[in-house]
Amino acid sequence: MASIGQIVEQTPSSEVLSRAQARAALVPDCMVEAKRIANTVIAGWHGRRKRGIGENFWQFRPYAEGESLSRIDWRRSARDDHTYVRDREWEAAHTVWLWADMSPSMMYKSTLALVSKESRALVLMLALAEILARSGERIGCPGVMEPVSSRNAAERLAAAIMHAPLTAGLPETSMIRGHSDIVLIGDFLDDANRVMERIAPLGRRGLRGHVVEIADPAEETFPYSGRTEFTDPETGEKLVSGRAETIREDYQRAYLARREALGEGLRRLGWSFVFHRTDHLASEALVAVHGYLSGMPAPKPGGSRP
């Protein structure tokens, strides 16, 4: 049987950055198609359309039972039969930490995929950096780059990655302080309980998290048949199956159970979870994550997700 997948060479960060910027340019169109976040347009942090504790007026909205009466705008309410409160824009300093898994398993690319998992993870990370930098956010990468607020944050992140390659496994996060967002991008093929043991303490520290699981289509569909040799990219161990098709159902059952367990654990933590395959457009995952970063609530346990 012909080979379905291969381990590819690491993608140069400069090449990925150009593709990430191209993806970032597509975000407005993608947001129109993705109706759930079509209205989450960010024009700089101080212009973010999100209720908060700032000083600038944003909008009037109907008073909700239980809210403080001091928030009511009596002049506006006097114009008709409804009671209105005055909302202000959010204007607090904010940091978004971005991380992409560069472990050996991320170098995989099957003939069914457009790119390797590693390439797609880098594109998403740098595209997010590009978009968030345009909105005035502070961008950092754990263990690689301290947070910066700069229009060229994506370029600086790409340069930092070239000089300090990301290591395998979840990153060291002791340097992260305060209420920040963290975006973790990888294949997360380890046992779901082990992954959650590393992630749960971050949530308890007040970090708002977003996990993007990157998968090659062959990893989900298991298109192998006949005599097939499987190699663990992390350990080099090999497994030979005389008739690979006979284990397809058991494999798919275990693969989906791991993903469901991870997703449920993250949602219980209040984090968002996005599953993305490398035979789909990167813009799909980019729009979903950007929506969560912009304030769209993560699905509740047992709920739907992108």
Short mmCIF file of C-alpha atoms in Angstrom, two decimals:
data_model
loop_
_atom_site.label_atom_id
_atom_site.label_comp_id
_atom_site.label_asym_id
_atom_site.label_seq_id
_atom_site.Cartn_x
_atom_site.Cartn_y
_atom_site.Cartn_z
CA MET A 1 0.00 0.00 0.00
CA ALA A 2 1.27 3.48 -0.88
CA SER A 3 2.24 5.79 1.95
CA ILE A 4 -0.59 8.02 3.18
CA GLY A 5 1.42 10.32 5.40
CA GLN A 6 4.90 11.61 6.05
CA ILE A 7 6.93 13.66 8.49
CA VAL A 8 7.67 17.03 6.92
CA GLU A 9 10.42 19.54 7.53
CA GLN A 10 9.76 22.39 9.94
CA THR A 11 8.17 25.37 8.21
CA PRO A 12 10.27 28.59 8.14
CA SER A 13 8.56 31.20 10.32
CA SER A 14 9.07 33.97 7.73
CA GLU A 15 7.13 31.97 5.13
CA VAL A 16 4.35 31.20 7.58
CA LEU A 17 4.07 34.87 8.55
CA SER A 18 3.30 35.93 4.98
CA ARG A 19 0.56 33.31 4.81
CA ALA A 20 -0.73 34.36 8.24
CA GLN A 21 -1.03 37.98 7.11
CA ALA A 22 -2.94 36.85 4.03
CA ARG A 23 -5.29 34.86 6.25
CA ALA A 24 -5.73 37.88 8.53
CA ALA A 25 -6.82 39.96 5.53
CA LEU A 26 -9.64 37.47 4.93
CA VAL A 27 -11.08 37.77 8.44
CA PRO A 28 -13.72 40.46 7.63
CA ASP A 29 -15.18 38.27 4.86
CA CYS A 30 -15.02 35.20 7.07
CA MET A 31 -16.89 37.06 9.81
CA VAL A 32 -19.71 37.85 7.39
CA GLU A 33 -20.02 34.15 6.57
CA ALA A 34 -19.76 33.18 10.25
CA LYS A 35 -22.93 34.95 11.40
CA ARG A 36 -22.40 34.18 15.06
CA ILE A 37 -19.54 36.70 15.25
CA ALA A 38 -20.42 39.07 12.38
CA ASN A 39 -20.95 41.91 14.85
CA THR A 40 -17.73 41.43 16.82
CA VAL A 41 -15.72 44.02 14.95
CA ILE A 42 -12.74 45.31 16.87
CA ALA A 43 -11.28 48.66 15.94
CA GLY A 44 -8.57 49.00 18.56
CA TRP A 45 -8.83 48.18 22.25
CA HIS A 46 -10.33 51.52 23.24
CA GLY A 47 -12.88 51.14 20.48
CA ARG A 48 -13.78 47.57 21.34
CA ARG A 49 -17.54 47.13 21.22
CA LYS A 50 -17.85 45.43 24.56
CA ARG A 51 -19.47 46.55 27.80
CA GLY A 52 -17.02 47.38 30.54
CA ILE A 53 -15.68 49.85 33.06
CA GLY A 54 -14.35 52.54 30.72
CA GLU A 55 -15.39 56.16 30.48
CA ASN A 56 -16.52 56.41 26.86
CA PHE A 57 -20.20 56.02 26.05
CA TRP A 58 -21.09 52.97 23.97
CA GLN A 59 -24.86 52.52 23.82
CA PHE A 60 -28.21 52.72 25.58
CA ARG A 61 -29.91 49.42 26.34
CA PRO A 62 -33.05 48.39 28.26
CA TYR A 63 -32.73 48.17 32.04
CA ALA A 64 -32.60 44.61 33.36
CA GLU A 65 -34.15 43.68 36.69
CA GLY A 66 -31.56 43.51 39.44
CA GLU A 67 -29.18 46.09 38.00
CA SER A 68 -28.12 49.09 40.05
CA LEU A 69 -30.50 52.01 39.75
CA SER A 70 -27.49 54.34 39.57
CA ARG A 71 -26.84 53.09 36.04
CA ILE A 72 -30.21 54.27 34.72
CA ASP A 73 -30.10 57.20 32.30
CA TRP A 74 -33.25 59.06 33.36
CA ARG A 75 -33.06 61.64 30.58
CA ARG A 76 -33.07 58.94 27.88
CA SER A 77 -35.72 56.93 29.73
CA ALA A 78 -38.02 59.94 29.89
CA ARG A 79 -38.35 59.97 26.10
CA ASP A 80 -40.58 56.88 25.97
CA ASP A 81 -42.13 54.18 28.12
CA HIS A 82 -38.92 52.15 28.63
CA THR A 83 -36.13 52.43 31.19
CA TYR A 84 -32.58 52.56 29.80
CA VAL A 85 -29.09 52.22 31.19
CA ARG A 86 -25.96 53.79 29.74
CA ASP A 87 -23.26 51.27 28.77
CA ARG A 88 -19.61 52.24 28.53
CA GLU A 89 -16.83 50.67 26.50
CA TRP A 90 -14.26 48.37 28.02
CA GLU A 91 -10.93 50.13 28.41
CA ALA A 92 -8.74 47.91 30.56
CA ALA A 93 -5.19 46.81 29.75
CA HIS A 94 -5.25 43.28 28.36
CA THR A 95 -2.73 40.65 27.29
CA VAL A 96 -3.22 37.67 25.01
CA TRP A 97 -0.66 34.86 25.22
CA LEU A 98 -0.29 32.70 22.10
CA TRP A 99 1.36 29.27 21.99
CA ALA A 100 1.70 26.60 19.29
CA ASP A 101 2.89 23.04 19.86
CA MET A 102 6.06 22.25 17.88
CA SER A 103 6.47 18.64 19.05
CA PRO A 104 7.38 15.92 16.48
CA SER A 105 3.77 14.75 16.10
CA MET A 106 2.89 18.19 14.72
CA MET A 107 5.17 17.64 11.70
CA TYR A 108 2.79 15.06 10.24
CA LYS A 109 1.05 15.59 6.88
CA SER A 110 -1.03 12.99 5.03
CA THR A 111 -1.94 13.02 1.36
CA LEU A 112 -5.44 14.08 2.43
CA ALA A 113 -4.26 17.33 4.02
CA LEU A 114 -3.43 20.75 2.62
CA VAL A 115 -0.53 21.39 5.00
CA SER A 116 1.21 19.84 8.01
CA LYS A 117 -0.23 20.33 11.48
CA GLU A 118 2.85 22.35 12.42
CA SER A 119 2.40 24.74 9.50
CA ARG A 120 -1.30 25.27 10.25
CA ALA A 121 -0.62 25.89 13.95
CA LEU A 122 1.98 28.54 13.13
CA VAL A 123 -0.33 30.21 10.60
CA LEU A 124 -3.12 30.43 13.16
CA MET A 125 -0.84 31.74 15.91
CA LEU A 126 0.73 34.43 13.74
CA ALA A 127 -2.57 35.38 12.11
CA LEU A 128 -4.09 35.86 15.56
CA ALA A 129 -1.09 37.98 16.51
CA GLU A 130 -1.61 40.09 13.40
CA ILE A 131 -5.31 40.65 14.07
CA LEU A 132 -4.94 41.30 17.78
CA ALA A 133 -2.02 43.68 17.24
CA ARG A 134 -4.19 45.74 14.89
CA SER A 135 -6.71 46.00 17.74
CA GLY A 136 -4.09 47.31 20.14
CA GLU A 137 -3.76 44.15 22.26
CA ARG A 138 -0.56 43.14 24.03
CA ILE A 139 0.79 39.91 22.50
CA GLY A 140 3.13 37.46 24.20
CA CYS A 141 4.32 33.87 23.83
CA PRO A 142 5.17 31.89 27.00
CA GLY A 143 8.90 31.31 27.24
CA VAL A 144 9.53 32.92 23.85
CA MET A 145 8.45 36.57 23.87
CA GLU A 146 7.37 38.96 26.61
CA PRO A 147 4.08 40.77 25.88
CA VAL A 148 4.38 43.69 23.48
CA SER A 149 1.89 46.24 22.24
CA SER A 150 2.99 46.94 18.69
CA ARG A 151 1.58 46.98 15.18
CA ASN A 152 4.36 44.62 14.10
CA ALA A 153 3.80 42.12 16.93
CA ALA A 154 3.36 39.26 14.43
CA GLU A 155 6.72 39.97 12.84
CA ARG A 156 8.37 40.19 16.24
CA LEU A 157 6.76 36.92 17.30
CA ALA A 158 7.94 35.19 14.11
CA ALA A 159 11.48 36.43 14.73
CA ALA A 160 11.35 35.27 18.34
CA ILE A 161 10.24 31.81 17.24
CA MET A 162 13.15 31.54 14.80
CA HIS A 163 15.64 32.35 17.57
CA ALA A 164 13.90 30.37 20.32
CA PRO A 165 12.13 27.31 18.86
CA LEU A 166 9.06 26.27 20.76
CA THR A 167 9.54 23.12 22.81
CA ALA A 168 7.29 20.07 22.98
CA GLY A 169 4.57 19.87 25.61
CA LEU A 170 2.50 22.60 27.17
CA PRO A 171 4.47 25.78 27.93
CA GLU A 172 5.74 27.13 31.22
CA THR A 173 3.23 29.73 32.38
CA SER A 174 4.60 30.95 35.72
CA MET A 175 5.42 34.31 34.09
CA ILE A 176 1.76 34.99 33.29
CA ARG A 177 0.15 37.37 35.76
CA GLY A 178 -3.31 38.85 36.11
CA HIS A 179 -6.42 38.15 34.12
CA SER A 180 -5.14 37.36 30.65
CA ASP A 181 -6.24 35.24 27.71
CA ILE A 182 -4.15 32.31 26.57
CA VAL A 183 -4.57 30.48 23.25
CA LEU A 184 -3.08 26.97 23.08
CA ILE A 185 -2.78 25.40 19.62
CA GLY A 186 -1.69 21.77 19.14
CA ASP A 187 -2.84 18.24 18.42
CA PHE A 188 -3.32 17.30 22.10
CA LEU A 189 -2.99 13.58 21.38
CA ASP A 190 -2.01 12.76 24.97
CA ASP A 191 -4.56 11.28 27.34
CA ALA A 192 -7.26 13.90 28.00
CA ASN A 193 -6.88 13.58 31.78
CA ARG A 194 -3.14 14.29 31.55
CA VAL A 195 -3.78 17.35 29.41
CA MET A 196 -6.39 18.66 31.83
CA GLU A 197 -4.02 18.16 34.77
CA ARG A 198 -1.73 20.72 33.13
CA ILE A 199 -4.47 23.10 32.01
CA ALA A 200 -6.78 23.15 35.05
CA PRO A 201 -4.35 25.14 37.28
CA LEU A 202 -4.29 27.91 34.65
CA GLY A 203 -8.05 28.28 34.88
CA ARG A 204 -7.92 28.40 38.66
CA ARG A 205 -5.41 31.27 38.37
CA GLY A 206 -7.98 33.33 36.49
CA LEU A 207 -6.70 32.85 32.93
CA ARG A 208 -9.35 32.77 30.25
CA GLY A 209 -8.29 30.02 27.89
CA HIS A 210 -8.94 28.90 24.34
CA VAL A 211 -7.73 25.54 23.01
CA VAL A 212 -7.45 24.75 19.30
CA GLU A 213 -6.97 21.07 18.48
CA ILE A 214 -5.29 20.60 15.09
CA ALA A 215 -5.81 17.25 13.35
CA ASP A 216 -4.78 15.73 10.06
CA PRO A 217 -7.80 14.18 8.30
CA ALA A 218 -6.08 10.78 8.27
CA GLU A 219 -5.90 10.87 12.06
CA GLU A 220 -9.67 11.14 12.27
CA THR A 221 -10.80 8.96 9.34
CA PHE A 222 -8.07 6.27 9.59
CA PRO A 223 -8.00 5.49 5.82
CA TYR A 224 -5.43 2.68 6.15
CA SER A 225 -5.93 -0.87 4.89
CA GLY A 226 -3.80 -3.94 4.34
CA ARG A 227 -0.38 -4.33 5.90
CA THR A 228 0.52 -0.96 7.46
CA GLU A 229 3.45 0.16 9.56
CA PHE A 230 2.73 2.94 12.07
CA THR A 231 5.55 4.95 13.66
CA ASP A 232 5.24 7.03 16.83
CA PRO A 233 6.91 10.37 15.92
CA GLU A 234 7.61 11.09 19.59
CA THR A 235 9.33 7.81 20.56
CA GLY A 236 10.14 6.15 17.22
CA GLU A 237 8.28 2.99 18.26
CA LYS A 238 6.71 1.03 15.40
CA LEU A 239 3.52 -0.98 15.14
CA VAL A 240 2.77 -3.25 12.19
CA SER A 241 -0.83 -4.22 11.42
CA GLY A 242 -1.47 -7.01 8.93
CA ARG A 243 -4.97 -5.70 8.15
CA ALA A 244 -5.26 -2.11 9.32
CA GLU A 245 -8.90 -1.84 8.28
CA THR A 246 -9.91 -4.31 11.00
CA ILE A 247 -8.98 -1.87 13.78
CA ARG A 248 -10.55 1.22 12.17
CA GLU A 249 -13.73 1.26 14.26
CA ASP A 250 -11.93 0.69 17.56
CA TYR A 251 -9.40 3.37 16.68
CA GLN A 252 -12.05 5.93 15.71
CA ARG A 253 -14.03 5.20 18.86
CA ALA A 254 -10.97 5.80 21.06
CA TYR A 255 -9.93 8.89 19.07
CA LEU A 256 -13.34 10.54 19.36
CA ALA A 257 -13.67 9.61 23.05
CA ARG A 258 -10.37 11.37 23.80
CA ARG A 259 -11.50 14.52 21.99
CA GLU A 260 -14.91 14.54 23.69
CA ALA A 261 -13.29 14.11 27.11
CA LEU A 262 -10.91 16.99 26.44
CA GLY A 263 -13.69 19.24 25.16
CA GLU A 264 -15.95 18.52 28.11
CA GLY A 265 -13.12 19.13 30.59
CA LEU A 266 -12.30 22.48 28.99
CA ARG A 267 -15.91 23.61 28.94
CA ARG A 268 -16.32 22.73 32.62
CA LEU A 269 -13.31 24.98 33.21
CA GLY A 270 -15.05 27.76 31.27
CA TRP A 271 -12.58 27.58 28.39
CA SER A 272 -13.44 27.45 24.70
CA PHE A 273 -12.53 24.46 22.52
CA VAL A 274 -12.18 24.48 18.73
CA PHE A 275 -11.46 21.37 16.65
CA HIS A 276 -9.84 22.03 13.28
CA ARG A 277 -8.68 19.72 10.46
CA THR A 278 -5.86 20.61 8.11
CA ASP A 279 -7.98 19.84 5.05
CA HIS A 280 -10.21 22.80 5.96
CA LEU A 281 -9.46 26.50 5.56
CA ALA A 282 -7.43 28.07 8.33
CA SER A 283 -9.87 30.98 8.33
CA GLU A 284 -12.56 28.72 9.84
CA ALA A 285 -10.59 28.17 13.04
CA LEU A 286 -9.34 31.76 13.01
CA VAL A 287 -12.86 33.16 12.99
CA ALA A 288 -13.99 30.83 15.79
CA VAL A 289 -11.09 31.69 18.10
CA HIS A 290 -11.34 35.41 17.34
CA GLY A 291 -15.01 35.23 18.26
CA TYR A 292 -14.24 33.73 21.66
CA LEU A 293 -11.50 36.31 22.25
CA SER A 294 -14.01 39.03 21.39
CA GLY A 295 -16.37 37.91 24.11
CA MET A 296 -18.53 35.21 22.53
CA PRO A 297 -19.29 32.77 25.40
CA ALA A 298 -17.88 29.25 25.20
CA PRO A 299 -20.47 26.46 24.87
CA LYS A 300 -21.66 24.95 28.13
CA PRO A 301 -20.78 21.32 28.94
CA GLY A 302 -22.69 19.12 26.53
CA GLY A 303 -23.38 22.05 24.20
CA SER A 304 -22.33 22.58 20.60
CA ARG A 305 -19.04 24.00 19.43
CA PRO A 306 -17.48 25.08 16.10
#
